[in-house]
Tab-separated table of C-alpha atoms in Angstrom:
chain	number	residue	atom	x	y	z
A	13	UNK	CA	23.594	17.641	-19.356
A	14	UNK	CA	20.240	19.222	-18.872
A	15	UNK	CA	20.050	20.070	-15.190
A	16	UNK	CA	17.530	22.459	-13.554
A	17	UNK	CA	18.955	24.271	-10.600
A	18	UNK	CA	16.746	27.336	-10.240
A	19	UNK	CA	13.420	25.817	-9.642
A	20	UNK	CA	10.476	26.403	-7.234
A	21	UNK	CA	9.771	22.767	-7.094
A	22	UNK	CA	10.364	21.093	-3.666
A	23	UNK	CA	11.213	17.507	-4.638
A	24	UNK	CA	10.338	14.604	-2.253
A	25	UNK	CA	13.060	12.601	-0.371
A	26	UNK	CA	15.652	15.062	-1.354
A	27	UNK	CA	18.089	17.109	0.539
A	28	UNK	CA	18.327	20.159	-1.639
A	29	UNK	CA	21.573	21.390	0.015
A	30	UNK	CA	23.276	18.332	-1.180
A	31	UNK	CA	21.429	17.797	-4.473
A	32	UNK	CA	20.395	21.232	-5.737
A	33	UNK	CA	19.698	20.256	-9.268
A	34	UNK	CA	17.536	17.698	-11.088
A	35	UNK	CA	17.798	16.114	-14.491
A	36	UNK	CA	15.141	17.662	-16.809
A	37	UNK	CA	13.402	14.870	-18.664
A	38	UNK	CA	11.611	15.567	-21.908
A	39	UNK	CA	10.367	12.154	-22.987
A	40	UNK	CA	10.053	8.639	-21.802
A	41	UNK	CA	9.606	5.406	-23.685
A	42	UNK	CA	9.865	1.756	-22.462
A	43	UNK	CA	12.602	1.510	-19.838
A	44	UNK	CA	14.261	4.813	-20.968
A	45	UNK	CA	14.171	8.423	-19.948
A	46	UNK	CA	15.477	11.116	-22.319
A	47	UNK	CA	16.645	14.541	-21.214
A	48	UNK	CA	16.107	17.737	-23.228
A	49	UNK	CA	19.793	17.559	-24.418
A	50	UNK	CA	19.279	13.901	-25.641
A	51	UNK	CA	21.097	12.205	-22.715
A	52	UNK	CA	19.366	8.964	-21.959
A	53	UNK	CA	18.782	7.236	-18.530
A	54	UNK	CA	17.901	3.657	-18.032
A	55	UNK	CA	15.033	3.726	-15.488
A	56	UNK	CA	16.107	0.689	-13.371
A	57	UNK	CA	13.901	1.872	-10.455
A	58	UNK	CA	10.771	2.071	-12.560
A	59	UNK	CA	10.075	5.559	-11.297
A	60	UNK	CA	9.624	4.348	-7.647
A	61	UNK	CA	8.422	0.916	-8.597
A	62	UNK	CA	5.284	1.916	-10.461
A	63	UNK	CA	6.130	1.642	-14.293
A	64	UNK	CA	5.178	-1.981	-14.505
A	65	UNK	CA	4.764	-2.230	-18.318
A	66	UNK	CA	7.294	0.545	-19.374
A	67	UNK	CA	6.859	4.193	-19.893
A	68	UNK	CA	4.024	5.247	-22.156
A	69	UNK	CA	2.729	1.760	-22.783
A	70	UNK	CA	0.429	2.353	-25.831
A	71	UNK	CA	-2.537	0.381	-24.558
A	72	UNK	CA	-2.576	2.328	-21.310
A	73	UNK	CA	-1.949	5.701	-23.070
A	74	UNK	CA	-4.881	4.943	-25.539
A	75	UNK	CA	-7.178	3.993	-22.659
A	76	UNK	CA	-6.510	7.213	-20.866
A	77	UNK	CA	-7.071	9.325	-24.068
A	78	UNK	CA	-10.325	7.489	-24.618
A	79	UNK	CA	-11.574	8.018	-21.108
A	80	UNK	CA	-10.783	11.834	-21.192
A	81	UNK	CA	-13.334	12.059	-24.065
A	82	UNK	CA	-16.096	10.939	-21.657
A	83	UNK	CA	-15.317	11.811	-18.071
A	84	UNK	CA	-12.835	13.791	-15.946
A	85	UNK	CA	-13.762	13.415	-12.306
A	86	UNK	CA	-17.197	13.047	-10.516
A	87	UNK	CA	-18.083	13.114	-6.948
A	88	UNK	CA	-18.043	9.448	-5.687
A	89	UNK	CA	-20.632	9.790	-2.882
A	90	UNK	CA	-24.057	8.960	-4.376
A	91	UNK	CA	-22.578	8.697	-7.976
A	92	UNK	CA	-20.510	6.143	-9.819
A	93	UNK	CA	-19.366	5.270	-13.344
A	94	UNK	CA	-18.733	2.187	-15.402
A	95	UNK	CA	-14.923	2.310	-15.452
A	96	UNK	CA	-14.868	2.281	-11.597
A	97	UNK	CA	-17.422	-0.536	-11.460
A	98	UNK	CA	-15.671	-2.666	-14.098
A	99	UNK	CA	-12.236	-2.207	-12.312
A	100	UNK	CA	-13.722	-3.148	-8.966
A	101	UNK	CA	-15.328	-6.283	-10.384
A	102	UNK	CA	-12.083	-7.193	-12.084
A	103	UNK	CA	-10.103	-6.709	-8.867
A	104	UNK	CA	-12.545	-8.812	-6.860
A	105	UNK	CA	-12.151	-11.564	-9.445
A	106	UNK	CA	-8.261	-11.299	-9.483
A	107	UNK	CA	-7.374	-10.976	-5.834
A	108	UNK	CA	-7.477	-13.677	-3.196
A	109	UNK	CA	-11.086	-14.900	-2.848
A	110	UNK	CA	-13.059	-13.185	-0.128
A	111	UNK	CA	-11.894	-9.631	-0.811
A	112	UNK	CA	-15.264	-8.574	-1.983
A	113	UNK	CA	-15.237	-4.732	-1.491
A	114	UNK	CA	-13.030	-2.026	-3.042
A	115	UNK	CA	-12.331	1.455	-1.691
A	116	UNK	CA	-10.648	3.805	-4.054
A	117	UNK	CA	-7.933	6.350	-3.226
A	118	UNK	CA	-4.881	7.922	-4.782
A	119	UNK	CA	-1.655	6.669	-3.274
A	120	UNK	CA	0.007	3.813	-1.447
A	121	UNK	CA	0.127	5.880	1.865
A	122	UNK	CA	-3.521	6.668	1.585
A	123	UNK	CA	-4.737	3.159	0.908
A	124	UNK	CA	-2.825	1.938	4.019
A	125	UNK	CA	-4.311	4.864	6.044
A	126	UNK	CA	-7.654	3.592	4.761
A	127	UNK	CA	-6.921	0.026	5.897
A	128	UNK	CA	-5.960	1.216	9.354
A	129	UNK	CA	-9.248	3.256	9.649
A	130	UNK	CA	-11.316	0.340	8.405
A	131	UNK	CA	-9.796	-1.895	11.102
A	132	UNK	CA	-10.465	0.660	13.835
A	133	UNK	CA	-14.042	1.274	12.512
A	134	UNK	CA	-14.685	-2.400	12.381
A	135	UNK	CA	-13.985	-2.961	16.101
A	136	UNK	CA	-15.523	0.259	17.248
A	137	UNK	CA	-18.766	-0.579	15.426
A	138	UNK	CA	-18.770	-4.094	17.018
A	139	UNK	CA	-18.492	-2.370	20.472
A	140	UNK	CA	-14.854	-3.617	21.110
A	141	UNK	CA	-12.123	-1.201	22.285
A	142	UNK	CA	-9.408	-2.433	20.009
A	143	UNK	CA	-7.110	0.316	18.760
A	144	UNK	CA	-3.634	-0.936	18.776
A	145	UNK	CA	-1.856	-2.056	15.629
A	146	UNK	CA	0.902	-4.674	15.492
A	147	UNK	CA	3.654	-4.231	12.815
A	148	UNK	CA	6.910	-5.699	11.704
A	149	UNK	CA	10.168	-3.971	12.505
A	150	UNK	CA	11.884	-2.305	9.533
A	151	UNK	CA	8.551	-1.837	7.810
A	152	UNK	CA	7.523	0.982	5.512
A	153	UNK	CA	3.931	1.813	4.823
A	154	UNK	CA	3.931	5.430	3.723
A	155	UNK	CA	4.535	9.028	4.695
A	156	UNK	CA	1.278	10.210	6.211
A	157	UNK	CA	0.917	10.487	9.933
A	158	UNK	CA	-0.803	7.163	10.345
A	159	UNK	CA	1.503	5.264	8.035
A	160	UNK	CA	4.636	6.764	9.557
A	161	UNK	CA	3.352	5.608	12.972
A	162	UNK	CA	3.138	1.969	11.840
A	163	UNK	CA	6.409	2.160	9.954
A	164	UNK	CA	9.968	2.075	11.249
A	165	UNK	CA	11.058	5.099	13.106
A	166	UNK	CA	14.129	6.870	11.684
A	167	UNK	CA	15.780	10.293	11.494
A	168	UNK	CA	13.625	11.052	8.453
A	169	UNK	CA	10.395	10.967	10.476
A	170	UNK	CA	11.765	12.128	13.771
A	171	UNK	CA	10.337	15.741	13.478
A	172	UNK	CA	6.930	14.254	13.490
A	173	UNK	CA	7.343	12.085	16.558
A	174	UNK	CA	4.844	14.168	18.687
A	175	UNK	CA	2.112	13.159	16.297
A	176	UNK	CA	2.937	9.510	15.741
A	177	UNK	CA	1.031	6.915	17.786
A	178	UNK	CA	2.573	3.830	19.504
A	179	UNK	CA	2.221	0.492	17.922
A	180	UNK	CA	3.339	-3.085	18.947
A	181	UNK	CA	6.340	-4.081	16.925
A	182	UNK	CA	7.517	-7.635	16.328
A	183	UNK	CA	10.928	-8.650	15.061
A	184	UNK	CA	11.484	-9.245	11.297
A	185	UNK	CA	11.470	-12.937	10.580
A	186	UNK	CA	14.966	-13.274	9.221
A	187	UNK	CA	16.328	-16.591	8.468
A	188	UNK	CA	16.663	-18.669	11.650
A	189	UNK	CA	14.574	-16.189	13.678
A	190	UNK	CA	11.175	-17.062	12.325
A	191	UNK	CA	9.940	-18.640	15.595
A	192	UNK	CA	11.103	-15.534	17.505
A	193	UNK	CA	8.744	-13.518	15.282
A	194	UNK	CA	5.847	-15.892	15.598
A	195	UNK	CA	6.146	-16.083	19.386
A	196	UNK	CA	6.262	-12.272	19.549
A	197	UNK	CA	3.100	-12.099	17.423
A	198	UNK	CA	1.289	-14.524	19.652
A	199	UNK	CA	2.177	-12.533	22.721
A	200	UNK	CA	0.983	-9.308	20.999
A	201	UNK	CA	-2.252	-11.023	19.919
A	202	UNK	CA	-3.038	-11.974	23.507
A	203	UNK	CA	-3.574	-8.273	24.271
A	204	UNK	CA	-6.374	-8.114	21.764
A	205	UNK	CA	-4.990	-5.552	19.169
A	206	UNK	CA	-7.047	-4.371	16.240
A	207	UNK	CA	-4.795	-5.740	13.475
A	208	UNK	CA	-1.500	-6.953	12.247
A	209	UNK	CA	-0.150	-4.960	9.350
A	210	UNK	CA	2.599	-6.496	7.176
A	211	UNK	CA	4.356	-6.234	3.784
A	212	UNK	CA	4.005	-9.895	2.571
A	213	UNK	CA	7.280	-11.674	1.689
A	214	UNK	CA	9.347	-8.638	1.014
A	215	UNK	CA	9.966	-5.367	3.017
A	216	UNK	CA	10.738	-2.901	0.208
A	217	UNK	CA	11.992	0.373	1.600
A	218	UNK	CA	13.307	-1.439	4.682
A	219	UNK	CA	16.047	-2.925	2.566
A	220	UNK	CA	14.469	-5.528	0.363
A	221	UNK	CA	14.277	-7.901	3.325
A	222	UNK	CA	12.749	-11.299	2.359
A	223	UNK	CA	11.060	-13.855	4.488
A	224	UNK	CA	9.339	-17.186	3.668
A	225	UNK	CA	5.795	-17.815	2.601
A	226	UNK	CA	5.428	-20.394	5.370
A	227	UNK	CA	6.130	-17.706	7.925
A	228	UNK	CA	3.629	-15.385	6.405
A	229	UNK	CA	0.979	-18.172	6.417
A	230	UNK	CA	1.702	-18.925	10.081
A	231	UNK	CA	1.336	-15.270	10.999
A	232	UNK	CA	-2.087	-15.258	9.343
A	233	UNK	CA	-3.071	-18.424	11.252
A	234	UNK	CA	-2.099	-16.817	14.631
A	235	UNK	CA	-4.125	-13.755	13.755
A	236	UNK	CA	-7.120	-15.862	12.907
A	237	UNK	CA	-6.746	-17.835	16.145
A	238	UNK	CA	-6.930	-14.719	18.214
A	239	UNK	CA	-9.494	-12.900	16.022
A	240	UNK	CA	-7.058	-10.214	14.977
A	241	UNK	CA	-7.496	-8.612	11.608
A	242	UNK	CA	-4.676	-9.372	9.071
A	243	UNK	CA	-3.742	-6.415	6.859
A	244	UNK	CA	-1.556	-7.082	3.817
A	245	UNK	CA	0.253	-4.013	2.418
A	246	UNK	CA	0.845	-5.125	-1.245
A	247	UNK	CA	1.430	-1.592	-2.475
A	248	UNK	CA	4.942	-2.665	-3.612
A	249	UNK	CA	4.568	-6.507	-3.964
A	250	UNK	CA	1.228	-6.475	-5.838
A	251	UNK	CA	0.776	-7.052	-9.553
A	252	UNK	CA	3.412	-9.506	-10.275
A	253	UNK	CA	6.477	-8.364	-8.427
A	254	UNK	CA	7.093	-11.606	-6.521
A	255	UNK	CA	6.283	-14.184	-9.184
A	256	UNK	CA	2.589	-14.509	-8.494
A	257	UNK	CA	0.074	-11.689	-9.167
A	258	UNK	CA	-0.062	-11.044	-5.370
A	259	UNK	CA	2.496	-12.083	-2.791
A	260	UNK	CA	-0.155	-13.438	-0.509
A	261	UNK	CA	-0.978	-16.035	-3.036
A	262	UNK	CA	2.338	-17.804	-2.505
A	263	UNK	CA	1.355	-18.449	1.169
A	264	UNK	CA	-2.226	-19.236	0.534
A	265	UNK	CA	-3.259	-16.273	2.580
A	266	UNK	CA	-6.443	-14.350	2.255
A	267	UNK	CA	-6.072	-11.119	4.179
A	268	UNK	CA	-9.003	-9.446	5.889
A	269	UNK	CA	-7.937	-6.070	4.329
A	270	UNK	CA	-5.431	-5.583	1.466
A	271	UNK	CA	-3.778	-2.500	-0.061
A	272	UNK	CA	-2.801	-2.163	-3.637
A	273	UNK	CA	-1.307	0.785	-5.624
A	274	UNK	CA	1.770	1.430	-7.612
A	275	UNK	CA	1.482	-1.217	-10.415
A	276	UNK	CA	-2.314	-0.851	-10.416
A	277	UNK	CA	-2.255	1.581	-13.372
A	278	UNK	CA	1.247	0.848	-14.616
A	279	UNK	CA	2.362	4.090	-13.184
A	280	UNK	CA	0.269	6.151	-15.540
A	281	UNK	CA	-2.109	7.645	-13.013
A	282	UNK	CA	-2.312	8.010	-9.247
A	283	UNK	CA	-4.698	5.343	-8.137
A	284	UNK	CA	-4.880	2.896	-5.069
A	285	UNK	CA	-7.380	0.643	-3.642
A	286	UNK	CA	-8.071	-0.875	-0.254
A	287	UNK	CA	-9.925	-4.156	-0.466
A	288	UNK	CA	-11.743	-5.964	2.393
A	289	UNK	CA	-13.853	-8.906	3.310
A	290	UNK	CA	-17.493	-8.685	3.610
A	291	UNK	CA	-17.659	-8.580	7.403
A	292	UNK	CA	-15.441	-5.426	7.351
A	293	UNK	CA	-17.860	-3.737	5.131
A	294	UNK	CA	-21.041	-4.920	6.895
A	295	UNK	CA	-19.651	-3.755	10.273
A	296	UNK	CA	-19.971	-0.202	8.921
A	297	UNK	CA	-23.664	-0.726	7.779
A	298	UNK	CA	-26.107	0.938	10.127
A	299	UNK	CA	-29.026	3.460	10.246
A	300	UNK	CA	-26.565	5.547	12.251
A	301	UNK	CA	-24.645	7.752	9.977
A	302	UNK	CA	-21.747	8.017	12.468
A	303	UNK	CA	-21.037	4.267	11.789
A	304	UNK	CA	-20.312	4.999	8.093
A	305	UNK	CA	-16.777	4.935	6.813
A	306	UNK	CA	-15.317	8.434	6.425
């Protein structure tokens, strides 16, 4: 078996004292990984839920090859390019109606950080001191400081506790406890938080915890009633993983801000987007540079 043990690579989510080696993969095709010695592995986890169309899907590979003949990377402040414009237009057409603006980033964690910043900037620019985020227990939204703050606390993020900010947590709406969740959300909304952040329908890393579309819809209605922004983290659920292209569609929900990554490129490139309604974008428009989104 081709296993690398003497490596300078510090692998993520790995206790190297317990797992000192890693299988060395030489090739990937479809659902299969092939090691240097010919051993084959069935990629049942889709390389952390990103390989939507199989490894090295030829249409995706060809599109990447074609693009490298024209552009590599350009500064995105004051400049743009047609692939970015075309993708943004396509996403606006595909996602729930009303998500009219697209902010690009490079990972699921980052696009959720962007969503939180958008929400805080929205309220600050409107002159309202709303800074608290409401989140579901057992949620996972990433591994940056902000996304760890809004996610479930655990031994894995305990070393960073001094940097994590407090959020209002409401219970997960497990079967038979849905009303408890809705009541807790209503109480939290009375304190005028900035936003509710949820993984719609399925909490992925929290244990594949599933709740109903009717509960998701009612959560959004409560937020709308109290003028609280509704943020949907569809990093995992987006692009067909729940039976519809986006999980929010099953509940008829249009979030104020939505986060997409993983399946966006079929796992071939690091890319994520945060999409928002026009009012979020327009709250950042001003002759004052300090009110821009950074």
